[in-house]
Amino acid sequence: MSTLSSTFLQASHPTLHHKPYTSPTSSIRCCSCDQTSHVHVDKNNVVENSSTIRPPRPRRIILVRHGQSEGNVDEGAYTRVADPNIALTEKGLKEAAECGHVIKEMIKKDGADDWKVYFYVSPYRRARETLRNVGKAFGRSRIVGLREEPRLREQDFGNFQDREQMKIQKAARHLYGRFFYRFPNGESAADVYDRITGFRETLKSDIDVGRFQPPGEQSPNMNLVIVSHGLTLRVFLMRWYKWTVKQFEGLNNMNNGSVMVMERGHGGRYSLLMHHTKEQLREFGLTEEMLTDQEW
């Protein structure tokens, strides 16, 4: 697959020229369509459009955990190689390629002709290698673009890791709590939550303005793919669905090269139950209360 630029294709937005204030209610004719929108002008001259048309929301947000890495099979790798430079194994490369085909077949079942994908990816090597192999399943015309996003990186465990010290630290984390325990010179899951909160706001803004939509297109068949790491993706789901710390600590890691699919339900919200069964989500760690929320 050819190297993708991180430059975004942005749709141009028409500029509205308002007449001088004459009354609390005026009419504006949009220059890009033959529709009249009614607006309310408050005492501060702030215009509120009652029929603002936003770009269609993506059909899915697909979370991908990177394929098997050298660190997954040998924790000693972290003593020799910096975490951002840990590569995929041969098995991990195959897992990533298979993941790409799984995603493509899932999207094709919609029966839409205009579907596209847009990628957000962690800058860590194992995530970028996963993206490269996932992307091989798609023709270039189907890939709108990508953004490398540092806030999607793995939880920081410190710099070069000492194997024996990591055993001690992980034992301490078990006693202290998986969410709040901070590794020396590293992060806690709570720290990851803070940066994922910032990423979520960026993602929401991108969705609201249709930043990943090709110029002139407003397709409801866009699919966002986020390629990241196990804990980071669990925190992303926690932040999106407003799960509690206790609920987060009951979650299990996704398998390497697997997907978690958030799909638009009938009410417009993204639900895990649109793609996954209740039993699959229970295995992931969702409680009955969390499943009920997904049904809403």
C-alpha atoms as a PDB file:
ATOM      1  CA  MET A   1       0.000   0.000   0.000  1.00  0.00           C
ATOM      2  CA  SER A   2       1.326   3.395  -0.840  1.00  0.00           C
ATOM      3  CA  THR A   3       2.350   5.696   1.988  1.00  0.00           C
ATOM      4  CA  LEU A   4      -0.550   7.850   3.147  1.00  0.00           C
ATOM      5  CA  SER A   5      -0.155  11.516   3.891  1.00  0.00           C
ATOM      6  CA  SER A   6      -1.470  12.803   7.204  1.00  0.00           C
ATOM      7  CA  THR A   7      -2.762  15.905   5.445  1.00  0.00           C
ATOM      8  CA  PHE A   8      -6.519  16.136   5.799  1.00  0.00           C
ATOM      9  CA  LEU A   9      -9.023  16.700   3.024  1.00  0.00           C
ATOM     10  CA  GLN A  10     -11.291  19.380   4.363  1.00  0.00           C
ATOM     11  CA  ALA A  11     -14.643  20.284   2.883  1.00  0.00           C
ATOM     12  CA  SER A  12     -15.049  23.979   2.185  1.00  0.00           C
ATOM     13  CA  HIS A  13     -17.750  25.746   4.154  1.00  0.00           C
ATOM     14  CA  PRO A  14     -19.894  28.451   2.529  1.00  0.00           C
ATOM     15  CA  THR A  15     -19.709  31.876   4.100  1.00  0.00           C
ATOM     16  CA  LEU A  16     -23.034  33.395   5.145  1.00  0.00           C
ATOM     17  CA  HIS A  17     -23.474  37.133   4.681  1.00  0.00           C
ATOM     18  CA  HIS A  18     -26.022  38.511   7.096  1.00  0.00           C
ATOM     19  CA  LYS A  19     -28.076  41.642   6.494  1.00  0.00           C
ATOM     20  CA  PRO A  20     -28.056  44.349   9.177  1.00  0.00           C
ATOM     21  CA  TYR A  21     -30.199  43.591  12.193  1.00  0.00           C
ATOM     22  CA  THR A  22     -33.858  44.460  11.531  1.00  0.00           C
ATOM     23  CA  SER A  23     -35.906  42.186  13.786  1.00  0.00           C
ATOM     24  CA  PRO A  24     -35.518  39.279  16.223  1.00  0.00           C
ATOM     25  CA  THR A  25     -36.308  36.810  13.432  1.00  0.00           C
ATOM     26  CA  SER A  26     -34.797  36.916   9.937  1.00  0.00           C
ATOM     27  CA  SER A  27     -34.463  34.540   6.992  1.00  0.00           C
ATOM     28  CA  ILE A  28     -31.166  33.503   5.412  1.00  0.00           C
ATOM     29  CA  ARG A  29     -30.889  31.710   2.087  1.00  0.00           C
ATOM     30  CA  CYS A  30     -28.006  29.266   2.078  1.00  0.00           C
ATOM     31  CA  CYS A  31     -25.726  29.853  -0.898  1.00  0.00           C
ATOM     32  CA  SER A  32     -25.079  26.126  -1.409  1.00  0.00           C
ATOM     33  CA  CYS A  33     -28.675  24.923  -1.481  1.00  0.00           C
ATOM     34  CA  ASP A  34     -32.175  26.122  -2.255  1.00  0.00           C
ATOM     35  CA  GLN A  35     -33.385  26.132   1.346  1.00  0.00           C
ATOM     36  CA  THR A  36     -34.338  28.924   3.698  1.00  0.00           C
ATOM     37  CA  SER A  37     -33.208  28.653   7.302  1.00  0.00           C
ATOM     38  CA  HIS A  38     -34.822  30.618  10.114  1.00  0.00           C
ATOM     39  CA  VAL A  39     -32.521  32.137  12.688  1.00  0.00           C
ATOM     40  CA  HIS A  40     -33.005  33.783  16.053  1.00  0.00           C
ATOM     41  CA  VAL A  41     -30.911  36.832  16.913  1.00  0.00           C
ATOM     42  CA  ASP A  42     -30.533  37.462  20.634  1.00  0.00           C
ATOM     43  CA  LYS A  43     -29.789  40.762  22.339  1.00  0.00           C
ATOM     44  CA  ASN A  44     -26.056  40.185  21.905  1.00  0.00           C
ATOM     45  CA  ASN A  45     -26.453  39.841  18.120  1.00  0.00           C
ATOM     46  CA  VAL A  46     -25.591  36.110  18.329  1.00  0.00           C
ATOM     47  CA  VAL A  47     -27.187  34.208  15.455  1.00  0.00           C
ATOM     48  CA  GLU A  48     -28.583  30.776  16.212  1.00  0.00           C
ATOM     49  CA  ASN A  49     -29.605  28.706  13.205  1.00  0.00           C
ATOM     50  CA  SER A  50     -32.546  26.473  14.106  1.00  0.00           C
ATOM     51  CA  SER A  51     -31.972  24.143  11.151  1.00  0.00           C
ATOM     52  CA  THR A  52     -28.175  23.821  11.065  1.00  0.00           C
ATOM     53  CA  ILE A  53     -27.253  20.866   8.877  1.00  0.00           C
ATOM     54  CA  ARG A  54     -24.255  18.912  10.133  1.00  0.00           C
ATOM     55  CA  PRO A  55     -22.360  16.301   8.130  1.00  0.00           C
ATOM     56  CA  PRO A  56     -23.669  12.754   8.700  1.00  0.00           C
ATOM     57  CA  ARG A  57     -22.002  10.951  11.578  1.00  0.00           C
ATOM     58  CA  PRO A  58     -19.777   7.973  10.703  1.00  0.00           C
ATOM     59  CA  ARG A  59     -21.560   4.639  10.557  1.00  0.00           C
ATOM     60  CA  ARG A  60     -18.962   3.030  12.801  1.00  0.00           C
ATOM     61  CA  ILE A  61     -16.010   3.715  15.065  1.00  0.00           C
ATOM     62  CA  ILE A  62     -13.858   0.578  14.898  1.00  0.00           C
ATOM     63  CA  LEU A  63     -11.251   0.027  17.616  1.00  0.00           C
ATOM     64  CA  VAL A  64      -8.268  -2.157  16.637  1.00  0.00           C
ATOM     65  CA  ARG A  65      -5.670  -3.480  19.049  1.00  0.00           C
ATOM     66  CA  HIS A  66      -2.252  -3.926  17.417  1.00  0.00           C
ATOM     67  CA  GLY A  67      -1.122  -7.397  16.397  1.00  0.00           C
ATOM     68  CA  GLN A  68       1.143  -9.565  18.534  1.00  0.00           C
ATOM     69  CA  SER A  69       4.336  -7.645  19.332  1.00  0.00           C
ATOM     70  CA  GLU A  70       7.794  -8.698  20.436  1.00  0.00           C
ATOM     71  CA  GLY A  71       6.895  -7.447  23.914  1.00  0.00           C
ATOM     72  CA  ASN A  72       3.814  -9.682  24.042  1.00  0.00           C
ATOM     73  CA  VAL A  73       5.939 -12.809  23.691  1.00  0.00           C
ATOM     74  CA  ASP A  74       9.041 -11.654  25.584  1.00  0.00           C
ATOM     75  CA  GLU A  75       8.769  -8.997  28.307  1.00  0.00           C
ATOM     76  CA  GLY A  76      12.557  -8.871  28.291  1.00  0.00           C
ATOM     77  CA  ALA A  77      12.316  -6.996  24.980  1.00  0.00           C
ATOM     78  CA  TYR A  78      11.423  -3.845  26.927  1.00  0.00           C
ATOM     79  CA  THR A  79      14.827  -3.930  28.645  1.00  0.00           C
ATOM     80  CA  ARG A  80      16.601  -3.701  25.277  1.00  0.00           C
ATOM     81  CA  VAL A  81      14.207  -1.715  23.079  1.00  0.00           C
ATOM     82  CA  ALA A  82      12.320   1.466  23.891  1.00  0.00           C
ATOM     83  CA  ASP A  83       8.567   0.822  24.124  1.00  0.00           C
ATOM     84  CA  PRO A  84       7.749   3.051  21.099  1.00  0.00           C
ATOM     85  CA  ASN A  85      10.115   0.963  18.951  1.00  0.00           C
ATOM     86  CA  ILE A  86       8.762  -2.503  19.790  1.00  0.00           C
ATOM     87  CA  ALA A  87       7.860  -4.232  16.496  1.00  0.00           C
ATOM     88  CA  LEU A  88       5.284  -6.823  15.523  1.00  0.00           C
ATOM     89  CA  THR A  89       6.153 -10.494  15.306  1.00  0.00           C
ATOM     90  CA  GLU A  90       5.487 -12.488  12.135  1.00  0.00           C
ATOM     91  CA  LYS A  91       2.299 -13.705  13.780  1.00  0.00           C
ATOM     92  CA  GLY A  92       1.367 -10.100  14.581  1.00  0.00           C
ATOM     93  CA  LEU A  93       1.812  -9.061  10.944  1.00  0.00           C
ATOM     94  CA  LYS A  94      -0.531 -11.853   9.847  1.00  0.00           C
ATOM     95  CA  GLU A  95      -3.057 -10.914  12.551  1.00  0.00           C
ATOM     96  CA  ALA A  96      -3.067  -7.322  11.304  1.00  0.00           C
ATOM     97  CA  ALA A  97      -3.587  -8.375   7.685  1.00  0.00           C
ATOM     98  CA  GLU A  98      -6.445 -10.685   8.674  1.00  0.00           C
ATOM     99  CA  CYS A  99      -7.969  -7.886  10.761  1.00  0.00           C
ATOM    100  CA  GLY A 100      -8.052  -5.692   7.664  1.00  0.00           C
ATOM    101  CA  HIS A 101     -10.028  -8.315   5.738  1.00  0.00           C
ATOM    102  CA  VAL A 102     -12.446  -8.754   8.665  1.00  0.00           C
ATOM    103  CA  ILE A 103     -13.133  -5.008   8.717  1.00  0.00           C
ATOM    104  CA  LYS A 104     -13.548  -4.827   4.942  1.00  0.00           C
ATOM    105  CA  GLU A 105     -16.024  -7.731   4.832  1.00  0.00           C
ATOM    106  CA  MET A 106     -18.000  -6.238   7.722  1.00  0.00           C
ATOM    107  CA  ILE A 107     -18.334  -2.916   5.891  1.00  0.00           C
ATOM    108  CA  LYS A 108     -19.189  -4.533   2.533  1.00  0.00           C
ATOM    109  CA  LYS A 109     -22.172  -6.310   4.122  1.00  0.00           C
ATOM    110  CA  ASP A 110     -23.863  -2.895   4.411  1.00  0.00           C
ATOM    111  CA  GLY A 111     -24.383  -3.030   0.655  1.00  0.00           C
ATOM    112  CA  ALA A 112     -23.375   0.622   0.191  1.00  0.00           C
ATOM    113  CA  ASP A 113     -21.299   1.672  -2.811  1.00  0.00           C
ATOM    114  CA  ASP A 114     -19.808   4.860  -1.347  1.00  0.00           C
ATOM    115  CA  TRP A 115     -18.211   3.507   1.842  1.00  0.00           C
ATOM    116  CA  LYS A 116     -14.839   4.848   2.971  1.00  0.00           C
ATOM    117  CA  VAL A 117     -12.419   4.424   5.889  1.00  0.00           C
ATOM    118  CA  TYR A 118     -10.391   6.966   7.819  1.00  0.00           C
ATOM    119  CA  PHE A 119      -7.629   5.962  10.270  1.00  0.00           C
ATOM    120  CA  TYR A 120      -6.357   7.342  13.561  1.00  0.00           C
ATOM    121  CA  VAL A 121      -3.199   5.587  14.745  1.00  0.00           C
ATOM    122  CA  SER A 122      -0.835   5.549  17.714  1.00  0.00           C
ATOM    123  CA  PRO A 123       2.715   6.612  16.751  1.00  0.00           C
ATOM    124  CA  TYR A 124       4.228   3.478  18.326  1.00  0.00           C
ATOM    125  CA  ARG A 125       5.895   1.175  15.810  1.00  0.00           C
ATOM    126  CA  ARG A 126       3.676  -1.844  16.515  1.00  0.00           C
ATOM    127  CA  ALA A 127       0.555   0.253  15.909  1.00  0.00           C
ATOM    128  CA  ARG A 128       1.919   1.751  12.665  1.00  0.00           C
ATOM    129  CA  GLU A 129       2.909  -1.700  11.417  1.00  0.00           C
ATOM    130  CA  THR A 130      -0.583  -2.927  12.260  1.00  0.00           C
ATOM    131  CA  LEU A 131      -2.124  -0.058  10.289  1.00  0.00           C
ATOM    132  CA  ARG A 132       0.129  -0.725   7.309  1.00  0.00           C
ATOM    133  CA  ASN A 133      -1.041  -4.345   7.142  1.00  0.00           C
ATOM    134  CA  VAL A 134      -4.698  -3.580   7.911  1.00  0.00           C
ATOM    135  CA  GLY A 135      -4.620  -1.037   5.085  1.00  0.00           C
ATOM    136  CA  LYS A 136      -3.551  -3.626   2.517  1.00  0.00           C
ATOM    137  CA  ALA A 137      -7.117  -4.952   2.504  1.00  0.00           C
ATOM    138  CA  PHE A 138      -8.429  -1.669   1.088  1.00  0.00           C
ATOM    139  CA  GLY A 139      -8.025  -0.069  -2.294  1.00  0.00           C
ATOM    140  CA  ARG A 140      -6.497   3.401  -2.218  1.00  0.00           C
ATOM    141  CA  SER A 141      -9.794   4.958  -3.299  1.00  0.00           C
ATOM    142  CA  ARG A 142     -11.477   3.619  -0.157  1.00  0.00           C
ATOM    143  CA  ILE A 143      -8.997   5.243   2.236  1.00  0.00           C
ATOM    144  CA  VAL A 144      -9.765   8.908   2.796  1.00  0.00           C
ATOM    145  CA  GLY A 145      -6.703   9.522   4.961  1.00  0.00           C
ATOM    146  CA  LEU A 146      -5.107   9.052   8.367  1.00  0.00           C
ATOM    147  CA  ARG A 147      -3.907  10.976  11.366  1.00  0.00           C
ATOM    148  CA  GLU A 148      -1.051   9.908  13.620  1.00  0.00           C
ATOM    149  CA  GLU A 149      -2.286  10.744  17.109  1.00  0.00           C
ATOM    150  CA  PRO A 150       0.235  10.734  20.028  1.00  0.00           C
ATOM    151  CA  ARG A 151      -2.572  10.696  22.610  1.00  0.00           C
ATOM    152  CA  LEU A 152      -3.425   7.173  21.428  1.00  0.00           C
ATOM    153  CA  ARG A 153      -0.043   5.802  22.557  1.00  0.00           C
ATOM    154  CA  GLU A 154       0.324   2.980  25.060  1.00  0.00           C
ATOM    155  CA  GLN A 155       0.320   3.662  28.788  1.00  0.00           C
ATOM    156  CA  ASP A 156       3.802   4.860  29.743  1.00  0.00           C
ATOM    157  CA  PHE A 157       5.538   2.353  32.031  1.00  0.00           C
ATOM    158  CA  GLY A 158       8.706   4.417  32.401  1.00  0.00           C
ATOM    159  CA  ASN A 159      11.666   4.335  30.042  1.00  0.00           C
ATOM    160  CA  PHE A 160      13.787   1.201  29.567  1.00  0.00           C
ATOM    161  CA  GLN A 161      12.169  -1.322  31.899  1.00  0.00           C
ATOM    162  CA  ASP A 162      13.894  -3.432  34.528  1.00  0.00           C
ATOM    163  CA  ARG A 163      12.290  -6.858  34.387  1.00  0.00           C
ATOM    164  CA  GLU A 164      12.431  -7.573  38.117  1.00  0.00           C
ATOM    165  CA  GLN A 165      11.264  -4.081  39.040  1.00  0.00           C
ATOM    166  CA  MET A 166       8.303  -4.405  36.675  1.00  0.00           C
ATOM    167  CA  LYS A 167       7.189  -7.568  38.489  1.00  0.00           C
ATOM    168  CA  ILE A 168       7.295  -5.651  41.759  1.00  0.00           C
ATOM    169  CA  GLN A 169       5.467  -2.658  40.286  1.00  0.00           C
ATOM    170  CA  LYS A 170       2.714  -4.784  38.747  1.00  0.00           C
ATOM    171  CA  ALA A 171       2.198  -6.569  42.050  1.00  0.00           C
ATOM    172  CA  ALA A 172       1.906  -3.168  43.740  1.00  0.00           C
ATOM    173  CA  ARG A 173      -0.585  -2.064  41.089  1.00  0.00           C
ATOM    174  CA  HIS A 174      -2.734  -5.105  41.878  1.00  0.00           C
ATOM    175  CA  LEU A 175      -2.896  -4.013  45.519  1.00  0.00           C
ATOM    176  CA  TYR A 176      -3.291  -0.283  44.846  1.00  0.00           C
ATOM    177  CA  GLY A 177      -5.806  -0.531  42.002  1.00  0.00           C
ATOM    178  CA  ARG A 178      -5.431  -0.850  38.224  1.00  0.00           C
ATOM    179  CA  PHE A 179      -6.820   2.595  37.479  1.00  0.00           C
ATOM    180  CA  PHE A 180      -4.971   4.860  39.902  1.00  0.00           C
ATOM    181  CA  TYR A 181      -1.563   3.178  40.285  1.00  0.00           C
ATOM    182  CA  ARG A 182       1.149   5.230  38.576  1.00  0.00           C
ATOM    183  CA  PHE A 183       4.348   3.537  37.437  1.00  0.00           C
ATOM    184  CA  PRO A 184       7.564   5.348  38.459  1.00  0.00           C
ATOM    185  CA  ASN A 185       8.489   7.808  35.659  1.00  0.00           C
ATOM    186  CA  GLY A 186       5.354   6.619  33.869  1.00  0.00           C
ATOM    187  CA  GLU A 187       1.577   6.859  33.909  1.00  0.00           C
ATOM    188  CA  SER A 188      -1.478   5.496  35.636  1.00  0.00           C
ATOM    189  CA  ALA A 189      -4.622   4.556  33.742  1.00  0.00           C
ATOM    190  CA  ALA A 190      -6.063   7.757  35.210  1.00  0.00           C
ATOM    191  CA  ASP A 191      -3.340   9.718  33.386  1.00  0.00           C
ATOM    192  CA  VAL A 192      -4.259   7.930  30.145  1.00  0.00           C
ATOM    193  CA  TYR A 193      -7.897   8.879  30.818  1.00  0.00           C
ATOM    194  CA  ASP A 194      -6.921  12.566  30.892  1.00  0.00           C
ATOM    195  CA  ARG A 195      -5.206  12.497  27.491  1.00  0.00           C
ATOM    196  CA  ILE A 196      -7.936  10.319  25.978  1.00  0.00           C
ATOM    197  CA  THR A 197     -10.439  12.936  27.130  1.00  0.00           C
ATOM    198  CA  GLY A 198      -8.562  15.467  25.006  1.00  0.00           C
ATOM    199  CA  PHE A 199      -8.516  13.080  22.038  1.00  0.00           C
ATOM    200  CA  ARG A 200     -12.245  12.428  22.397  1.00  0.00           C
ATOM    201  CA  GLU A 201     -12.937  16.149  22.107  1.00  0.00           C
ATOM    202  CA  THR A 202     -10.787  16.307  18.958  1.00  0.00           C
ATOM    203  CA  LEU A 203     -12.616  13.283  17.533  1.00  0.00           C
ATOM    204  CA  LYS A 204     -16.002  14.798  18.346  1.00  0.00           C
ATOM    205  CA  SER A 205     -14.973  18.023  16.612  1.00  0.00           C
ATOM    206  CA  ASP A 206     -13.759  16.081  13.558  1.00  0.00           C
ATOM    207  CA  ILE A 207     -17.105  14.269  13.410  1.00  0.00           C
ATOM    208  CA  ASP A 208     -19.121  17.471  13.809  1.00  0.00           C
ATOM    209  CA  VAL A 209     -17.372  19.240  10.913  1.00  0.00           C
ATOM    210  CA  GLY A 210     -16.944  16.130   8.748  1.00  0.00           C
ATOM    211  CA  ARG A 211     -13.184  16.640   8.593  1.00  0.00           C
ATOM    212  CA  PHE A 212     -12.602  13.180   7.139  1.00  0.00           C
ATOM    213  CA  GLN A 213     -15.257  13.547   4.427  1.00  0.00           C
ATOM    214  CA  PRO A 214     -13.835  14.046   0.916  1.00  0.00           C
ATOM    215  CA  PRO A 215     -14.538  17.513  -0.527  1.00  0.00           C
ATOM    216  CA  GLY A 216     -18.102  17.799  -1.764  1.00  0.00           C
ATOM    217  CA  GLU A 217     -19.203  14.475  -0.245  1.00  0.00           C
ATOM    218  CA  GLN A 218     -21.568  13.908   2.670  1.00  0.00           C
ATOM    219  CA  SER A 219     -21.667  10.115   2.914  1.00  0.00           C
ATOM    220  CA  PRO A 220     -23.257   8.369   5.907  1.00  0.00           C
ATOM    221  CA  ASN A 221     -21.107   5.336   5.120  1.00  0.00           C
ATOM    222  CA  MET A 222     -17.839   6.593   6.586  1.00  0.00           C
ATOM    223  CA  ASN A 223     -16.029   4.240   8.976  1.00  0.00           C
ATOM    224  CA  LEU A 224     -13.455   5.535  11.462  1.00  0.00           C
ATOM    225  CA  VAL A 225     -10.738   3.065  12.489  1.00  0.00           C
ATOM    226  CA  ILE A 226      -8.637   3.699  15.619  1.00  0.00           C
ATOM    227  CA  VAL A 227      -5.467   1.574  15.824  1.00  0.00           C
ATOM    228  CA  SER A 228      -4.040   1.627  19.322  1.00  0.00           C
ATOM    229  CA  HIS A 229      -3.207  -0.434  22.424  1.00  0.00           C
ATOM    230  CA  GLY A 230      -5.109  -2.608  24.885  1.00  0.00           C
ATOM    231  CA  LEU A 231      -5.356  -0.346  27.924  1.00  0.00           C
ATOM    232  CA  THR A 232      -5.702   2.809  25.829  1.00  0.00           C
ATOM    233  CA  LEU A 233      -8.703   1.360  23.994  1.00  0.00           C
ATOM    234  CA  ARG A 234     -10.341   0.255  27.246  1.00  0.00           C
ATOM    235  CA  VAL A 235      -9.904   3.773  28.605  1.00  0.00           C
ATOM    236  CA  PHE A 236     -11.344   5.189  25.372  1.00  0.00           C
ATOM    237  CA  LEU A 237     -14.485   3.076  25.829  1.00  0.00           C
ATOM    238  CA  MET A 238     -14.664   4.051  29.502  1.00  0.00           C
ATOM    239  CA  ARG A 239     -14.519   7.742  28.606  1.00  0.00           C
ATOM    240  CA  TRP A 240     -16.986   7.463  25.719  1.00  0.00           C
ATOM    241  CA  TYR A 241     -19.636   5.538  27.652  1.00  0.00           C
ATOM    242  CA  LYS A 242     -18.925   7.219  30.999  1.00  0.00           C
ATOM    243  CA  TRP A 243     -18.141   3.961  32.769  1.00  0.00           C
ATOM    244  CA  THR A 244     -17.042   4.135  36.401  1.00  0.00           C
ATOM    245  CA  VAL A 245     -13.601   3.225  37.744  1.00  0.00           C
ATOM    246  CA  LYS A 246     -15.055   0.023  39.199  1.00  0.00           C
ATOM    247  CA  GLN A 247     -16.561  -0.887  35.828  1.00  0.00           C
ATOM    248  CA  PHE A 248     -13.255  -0.174  34.071  1.00  0.00           C
ATOM    249  CA  GLU A 249     -11.343  -2.407  36.455  1.00  0.00           C
ATOM    250  CA  GLY A 250     -13.628  -5.306  35.536  1.00  0.00           C
ATOM    251  CA  LEU A 251     -12.746  -5.102  31.821  1.00  0.00           C
ATOM    252  CA  ASN A 252     -10.462  -7.568  30.044  1.00  0.00           C
ATOM    253  CA  ASN A 253      -7.935  -6.750  27.350  1.00  0.00           C
ATOM    254  CA  MET A 254      -8.870  -7.159  23.704  1.00  0.00           C
ATOM    255  CA  ASN A 255      -6.935  -9.870  21.888  1.00  0.00           C
ATOM    256  CA  ASN A 256      -4.085  -8.803  19.619  1.00  0.00           C
ATOM    257  CA  GLY A 257      -5.335  -7.977  16.143  1.00  0.00           C
ATOM    258  CA  SER A 258      -8.980  -7.969  17.232  1.00  0.00           C
ATOM    259  CA  VAL A 259     -11.687  -5.314  16.859  1.00  0.00           C
ATOM    260  CA  MET A 260     -14.322  -3.699  19.047  1.00  0.00           C
ATOM    261  CA  VAL A 261     -17.053  -2.081  16.967  1.00  0.00           C
ATOM    262  CA  MET A 262     -19.113   0.950  17.997  1.00  0.00           C
ATOM    263  CA  GLU A 263     -21.955   1.210  15.476  1.00  0.00           C
ATOM    264  CA  ARG A 264     -24.752   3.748  15.135  1.00  0.00           C
ATOM    265  CA  GLY A 265     -27.970   2.349  16.523  1.00  0.00           C
ATOM    266  CA  HIS A 266     -31.530   3.230  15.551  1.00  0.00           C
ATOM    267  CA  GLY A 267     -31.561   6.179  17.958  1.00  0.00           C
ATOM    268  CA  GLY A 268     -28.304   7.574  16.600  1.00  0.00           C
ATOM    269  CA  ARG A 269     -26.073   6.577  19.530  1.00  0.00           C
ATOM    270  CA  TYR A 270     -23.065   4.331  19.068  1.00  0.00           C
ATOM    271  CA  SER A 271     -23.676   0.926  20.608  1.00  0.00           C
ATOM    272  CA  LEU A 272     -21.436  -2.109  21.012  1.00  0.00           C
ATOM    273  CA  LEU A 273     -24.512  -4.337  20.752  1.00  0.00           C
ATOM    274  CA  MET A 274     -25.022  -3.461  17.092  1.00  0.00           C
ATOM    275  CA  HIS A 275     -22.111  -5.751  16.221  1.00  0.00           C
ATOM    276  CA  HIS A 276     -21.270  -7.824  19.315  1.00  0.00           C
ATOM    277  CA  THR A 277     -23.464 -10.281  21.212  1.00  0.00           C
ATOM    278  CA  LYS A 278     -24.241  -9.870  24.902  1.00  0.00           C
ATOM    279  CA  GLU A 279     -22.162 -12.949  25.649  1.00  0.00           C
ATOM    280  CA  GLN A 280     -19.143 -11.496  23.827  1.00  0.00           C
ATOM    281  CA  LEU A 281     -19.487  -8.251  25.771  1.00  0.00           C
ATOM    282  CA  ARG A 282     -19.840 -10.123  29.071  1.00  0.00           C
ATOM    283  CA  GLU A 283     -16.554 -11.878  28.286  1.00  0.00           C
ATOM    284  CA  PHE A 284     -15.010  -8.454  27.666  1.00  0.00           C
ATOM    285  CA  GLY A 285     -16.200  -7.448  31.141  1.00  0.00           C
ATOM    286  CA  LEU A 286     -19.474  -5.566  30.688  1.00  0.00           C
ATOM    287  CA  THR A 287     -21.953  -5.942  33.561  1.00  0.00           C
ATOM    288  CA  GLU A 288     -25.718  -6.258  33.117  1.00  0.00           C
ATOM    289  CA  GLU A 289     -26.072  -2.568  33.929  1.00  0.00           C
ATOM    290  CA  MET A 290     -23.561  -1.681  31.205  1.00  0.00           C
ATOM    291  CA  LEU A 291     -25.362  -3.934  28.720  1.00  0.00           C
ATOM    292  CA  THR A 292     -28.677  -2.223  29.491  1.00  0.00           C
ATOM    293  CA  ASP A 293     -27.048   1.116  28.697  1.00  0.00           C
ATOM    294  CA  GLN A 294     -25.860  -0.289  25.359  1.00  0.00           C
ATOM    295  CA  GLU A 295     -29.457  -1.283  24.543  1.00  0.00           C
ATOM    296  CA  TRP A 296     -30.537   2.339  25.010  1.00  0.00           C
END
